Amino acid sequence: MTSTASARQVGVIALFPEMFTALEYGITGRALQTGLIELNHWNPRDYTNDPHRRVDDRPYGGGPGMVMAAQPLDDAIQAARQHYQAKSKTIYLSPQGQPLTQQRIAHWAQDPQPLIFIAGRYEGIDERLLTLSIDEQWSLGDYILSGGELAIMVVIDAITRLLPGALGDADSAQQESFSRGLLDWPHYTRPEIYRDMQVPKTLLSGDHKAIARWRLQQALGKTWQKRPDLLKRATLSSTECQLLEEYQIKMKTGEQHD
Ligand code: SAM
């Protein structure tokens, strides 16, 4: 790993650090190699006072499953905080946390403080740690994963692509779905005709203004069709309202979006 003074510092506290090799590919892989992000790991198993190196125990009150014990996790968190010294945020990935959005990811991509992520396993972590050592809880959505490792990787990936220099073309991140409250427009590549389906003519015209207009109209139209909830929250200019209206009329009349 090549570290630079401006590397984005990310700490991971997880029982399965081996899983994070998945980040060594593509955009996150390049960011790790060039030192745009620097990843450090702490495994609670290395901090347990238990003679058998256990990090979990049965839940008080009975019931199924195990709970990650407070002591090893807390000591791992303190070690990570000490490592960064600077102000850092400790974030537990949990289905009970605040649901993540692109807006919140963009906020954290801009905030330079080190982020320390905690992955739960089993039934989760001892509740007292939420008060004692966790600053925030983030959720990927209303479904249950087996562990927080995948959730942390998702967050690191989403943040990394917004760091300056992470993408080949910085504009790509700005044009993606959710970046301005709309879904992305449709994309096509060669060949021009595939199984009798033609690429929209505007995209072949070379007329950049017309292409930009077509793309904006498609982004508005697709959002209206697939995610009307997003559109309700977006503030549209009069031109955008007009483009959307045109799209809706074309849909009703069955006219091609060429
Ligand atoms: N008993 C917990 C509950 O129902 O709220 C679920 C525990 S889950 C099996 C184990 C771990 O996976 C959690 O501690 C958390 O770190 C992670 N996890 C599961 N679903 C997640 C989600 N939607 N978002 C973020 N992390 C999640």
Coordinates of C-alpha atoms and ligand atoms in Angstrom, one line a residue:
M1 CA 0.0 0.0 0.0
T2 CA 1.4 3.4 -1.0
S3 CA 0.3 6.0 1.6
T4 CA 0.1 9.8 0.9
A5 CA -0.3 12.6 3.3
S6 CA -3.8 13.3 2.0
A7 CA -5.0 9.6 2.0
R8 CA -8.5 9.1 3.2
Q9 CA -8.1 7.1 6.4
V10 CA -10.5 4.3 6.9
G11 CA -10.4 1.9 9.9
V12 CA -12.2 -1.4 9.9
I13 CA -13.1 -3.4 13.0
A14 CA -14.3 -6.8 11.9
L15 CA -14.0 -10.5 12.7
F16 CA -13.4 -11.4 9.1
P17 CA -10.8 -8.9 7.7
E18 CA -10.0 -11.4 4.9
M19 CA -13.2 -10.5 3.2
F20 CA -11.9 -7.0 2.5
T21 CA -9.6 -8.3 -0.3
A22 CA -12.8 -7.8 -2.5
L23 CA -11.8 -4.1 -2.4
E24 CA -8.6 -4.8 -4.2
Y25 CA -10.3 -4.7 -7.6
G26 CA -11.4 -1.9 -9.9
I27 CA -11.8 1.6 -8.6
T28 CA -11.3 0.8 -4.9
G29 CA -8.2 -1.3 -5.9
R30 CA -6.7 1.6 -7.7
A31 CA -7.5 4.0 -4.8
L32 CA -5.8 1.7 -2.4
Q33 CA -2.7 1.3 -4.6
T34 CA -2.3 5.0 -5.3
G35 CA -2.9 5.9 -1.6
L36 CA -6.1 7.8 -2.2
I37 CA -7.6 5.7 0.6
E38 CA -5.7 3.9 3.4
L39 CA -7.3 0.9 5.1
N40 CA -6.3 -0.4 8.5
H41 CA -7.8 -3.4 10.3
W42 CA -8.4 -4.3 13.9
N43 CA -9.8 -7.7 14.7
P44 CA -11.7 -7.9 18.1
R45 CA -10.3 -11.4 18.4
D46 CA -6.9 -9.9 19.0
Y47 CA -8.2 -7.9 21.9
T48 CA -10.2 -10.5 23.8
N49 CA -9.3 -11.2 27.5
D50 CA -11.0 -14.6 27.2
P51 CA -8.6 -17.5 27.5
H52 CA -10.3 -19.3 24.6
R53 CA -10.2 -16.1 22.5
R54 CA -13.9 -15.9 22.4
V55 CA -15.5 -12.7 21.2
D56 CA -19.2 -13.7 21.6
D57 CA -21.5 -15.0 24.4
R58 CA -25.1 -16.1 25.0
P59 CA -27.7 -13.4 25.2
Y60 CA -29.0 -12.5 28.7
G61 CA -32.7 -13.4 28.9
G62 CA -32.1 -16.4 26.7
G63 CA -33.1 -16.9 23.1
P64 CA -31.4 -17.9 19.9
G65 CA -28.0 -16.8 18.6
M66 CA -24.9 -15.2 20.2
V67 CA -24.0 -11.6 20.9
M68 CA -20.6 -9.9 20.3
A69 CA -19.3 -9.2 23.7
A70 CA -18.5 -5.6 24.7
Q71 CA -14.8 -5.9 26.0
P72 CA -13.0 -7.2 22.8
L73 CA -14.9 -4.8 20.5
D74 CA -14.5 -1.9 22.8
D75 CA -10.7 -2.4 23.2
A76 CA -10.4 -2.7 19.4
I77 CA -12.3 0.6 19.0
Q78 CA -10.0 2.3 21.5
A79 CA -6.9 1.0 19.7
A80 CA -8.3 2.3 16.4
R81 CA -9.1 5.7 17.9
Q82 CA -5.6 5.9 19.4
H83 CA -4.0 5.0 16.0
Y84 CA -5.8 7.9 14.3
Q85 CA -5.3 10.3 17.2
A86 CA -7.0 13.0 15.1
K87 CA -10.8 13.4 15.5
S88 CA -12.4 10.3 14.1
K89 CA -16.0 9.0 13.7
T90 CA -16.9 5.5 14.9
I91 CA -19.7 4.1 12.9
Y92 CA -21.5 0.8 13.5
L93 CA -23.1 -0.7 10.4
S94 CA -26.5 -1.9 11.6
P95 CA -30.0 -2.6 10.1
Q96 CA -31.2 -0.3 12.9
G97 CA -29.1 2.6 11.7
Q98 CA -29.9 5.7 9.5
P99 CA -30.6 4.4 6.0
L100 CA -27.7 5.5 3.7
T101 CA -28.4 7.7 0.7
Q102 CA -26.1 9.1 -2.0
Q103 CA -26.4 12.5 -0.3
R104 CA -25.1 11.2 3.0
I105 CA -22.3 9.3 1.2
A106 CA -21.3 12.6 -0.6
H107 CA -21.2 14.4 2.8
W108 CA -18.8 11.8 4.2
A109 CA -16.7 11.8 1.1
Q110 CA -16.0 15.5 1.7
D111 CA -15.4 15.2 5.4
P112 CA -11.6 14.5 5.9
Q113 CA -11.8 12.9 9.4
P114 CA -10.9 9.2 9.7
L115 CA -13.9 6.9 9.7
I116 CA -13.8 3.8 11.8
F117 CA -16.4 1.2 10.8
I118 CA -17.6 -1.7 12.9
A119 CA -19.0 -4.9 11.5
G120 CA -21.4 -6.8 13.7
R121 CA -21.9 -10.6 13.5
Y122 CA -24.3 -13.0 15.1
E123 CA -27.3 -11.1 16.7
G124 CA -25.2 -7.9 16.8
I125 CA -23.2 -6.2 19.4
D126 CA -23.7 -5.6 23.2
E127 CA -26.2 -2.7 23.3
R128 CA -24.1 -0.8 25.9
L129 CA -21.4 -0.1 23.3
L130 CA -23.9 1.9 21.3
T131 CA -23.8 4.5 24.1
L132 CA -20.2 4.0 25.2
S133 CA -18.2 3.9 22.0
I134 CA -20.3 4.4 18.8
D135 CA -21.0 7.8 17.3
E136 CA -23.4 6.8 14.5
Q137 CA -25.2 3.8 13.1
W138 CA -25.7 3.4 9.4
S139 CA -28.0 1.0 7.6
L140 CA -27.8 -0.3 4.0
G141 CA -31.6 -0.8 4.0
D142 CA -34.4 -2.7 5.5
Y143 CA -33.1 -6.2 5.1
I144 CA -30.7 -8.4 7.2
L145 CA -27.2 -9.3 6.2
S146 CA -25.2 -12.0 8.0
G147 CA -22.5 -9.6 9.0
G148 CA -21.4 -6.0 8.7
E149 CA -18.3 -6.7 6.6
L150 CA -20.2 -6.5 3.3
A151 CA -22.0 -3.4 4.4
I152 CA -18.7 -1.7 5.2
M153 CA -17.3 -2.6 1.8
V154 CA -20.4 -1.1 0.1
V155 CA -19.9 2.1 2.0
I156 CA -16.1 2.3 1.3
D157 CA -16.8 1.7 -2.4
A158 CA -19.5 4.4 -2.5
I159 CA -17.3 7.0 -0.7
T160 CA -14.2 6.2 -2.7
R161 CA -15.8 6.8 -6.1
L162 CA -16.6 10.4 -4.9
L163 CA -13.0 11.2 -3.8
P164 CA -11.2 13.5 -6.3
G165 CA -9.1 11.4 -8.6
A166 CA -10.8 8.1 -7.9
L167 CA -12.7 7.9 -11.2
G168 CA -11.0 8.2 -14.6
D169 CA -13.6 11.0 -15.5
A170 CA -14.7 13.0 -12.5
D171 CA -17.9 13.9 -14.3
S172 CA -19.1 10.3 -14.1
A173 CA -19.9 10.5 -10.4
Q174 CA -21.8 13.7 -10.9
Q175 CA -23.9 12.2 -13.7
E176 CA -24.8 9.0 -11.9
S177 CA -28.2 8.1 -10.4
F178 CA -29.2 10.1 -7.2
S179 CA -26.3 12.6 -7.6
R180 CA -28.9 15.3 -8.4
G181 CA -32.1 13.6 -7.2
L182 CA -32.7 11.8 -10.5
L183 CA -31.9 8.4 -11.9
D184 CA -29.2 8.1 -14.6
W185 CA -30.1 8.3 -18.3
P186 CA -29.9 5.1 -20.4
H187 CA -26.6 4.1 -21.8
Y188 CA -25.8 2.3 -25.1
T189 CA -22.6 1.1 -26.8
R190 CA -21.7 -0.6 -30.0
P191 CA -23.2 -2.2 -32.1
E192 CA -25.7 0.4 -33.4
I193 CA -28.3 -2.3 -34.0
Y194 CA -28.5 -5.3 -31.7
R195 CA -31.2 -8.0 -32.3
D196 CA -33.2 -5.4 -34.4
M197 CA -33.0 -2.8 -31.7
Q198 CA -31.5 0.5 -32.8
V199 CA -29.6 3.0 -30.6
P200 CA -31.7 6.2 -30.3
K201 CA -30.9 8.5 -33.3
T202 CA -30.0 11.6 -31.2
L203 CA -27.1 9.8 -29.6
L204 CA -25.6 9.2 -33.1
S205 CA -26.2 12.7 -34.3
G206 CA -23.0 14.3 -32.9
D207 CA -25.2 17.3 -31.8
H208 CA -24.0 17.8 -28.2
K209 CA -26.8 20.1 -27.3
A210 CA -29.4 17.7 -28.5
I211 CA -27.7 14.8 -26.8
A212 CA -27.6 16.7 -23.5
R213 CA -31.3 17.6 -23.9
W214 CA -32.2 13.9 -24.7
R215 CA -30.3 12.7 -21.7
L216 CA -31.8 15.1 -19.3
Q217 CA -35.3 14.2 -20.6
Q218 CA -34.6 10.5 -20.3
A219 CA -33.3 11.0 -16.7
L220 CA -36.5 12.9 -15.8
G221 CA -38.7 10.4 -17.6
K222 CA -37.1 7.3 -16.1
T223 CA -37.2 8.8 -12.6
W224 CA -40.9 9.6 -13.2
Q225 CA -41.6 6.0 -14.3
K226 CA -39.4 4.1 -11.9
R227 CA -39.0 6.3 -8.8
P228 CA -41.7 8.9 -8.6
D229 CA -40.8 9.3 -4.9
L230 CA -37.5 10.8 -6.0
L231 CA -39.1 13.2 -8.4
K232 CA -41.5 14.5 -5.8
R233 CA -38.5 15.6 -3.7
A234 CA -36.6 17.1 -6.6
T235 CA -36.8 20.8 -7.5
L236 CA -37.3 21.0 -11.3
S237 CA -36.6 24.1 -13.4
S238 CA -39.2 25.2 -15.9
T239 CA -37.2 23.6 -18.8
E240 CA -37.0 20.4 -16.9
C241 CA -40.8 20.5 -16.2
Q242 CA -41.3 21.0 -19.9
L243 CA -39.0 18.1 -20.9
L244 CA -40.8 15.8 -18.5
E245 CA -44.2 16.9 -19.9
E246 CA -42.9 16.1 -23.4
Y247 CA -41.7 12.7 -22.2
Q248 CA -45.1 11.9 -20.6
I249 CA -47.0 12.9 -23.8
K250 CA -44.7 10.7 -25.9
M251 CA -45.4 7.8 -23.5
K252 CA -49.1 8.3 -23.8
T253 CA -49.1 8.5 -27.6
G254 CA -46.5 5.7 -28.0
E255 CA -44.1 8.0 -29.9
Q256 CA -40.4 6.9 -30.0
H257 CA -38.0 8.7 -27.7
D258 CA -35.5 9.1 -30.5
Ligands
SAM1 N1 -30.2 -9.0 15.3 C1 -30.0 -7.9 14.4 C2 -31.3 -7.2 14.1 O1 -32.3 -7.9 13.8 O2 -31.3 -5.9 14.1 C3 -29.3 -8.3 13.1 C4 -27.9 -8.8 13.2 S1 -27.2 -9.2 11.7 C5 -27.5 -10.9 11.5 C6 -25.5 -9.2 12.0 C7 -24.7 -7.9 11.6 O3 -24.8 -7.7 10.2 C8 -25.2 -6.6 12.3 O4 -24.7 -6.5 13.6 C9 -24.7 -5.6 11.3 O5 -23.4 -5.2 11.6 C10 -24.8 -6.3 10.0 N2 -26.0 -5.9 9.2 C11 -27.1 -6.7 8.9 N3 -28.0 -6.1 8.2 C12 -27.5 -4.9 7.9 C13 -28.0 -3.7 7.2 N4 -29.2 -3.7 6.6 N5 -27.2 -2.6 7.2 C14 -26.0 -2.6 7.8 N6 -25.5 -3.6 8.5 C15 -26.2 -4.7 8.6

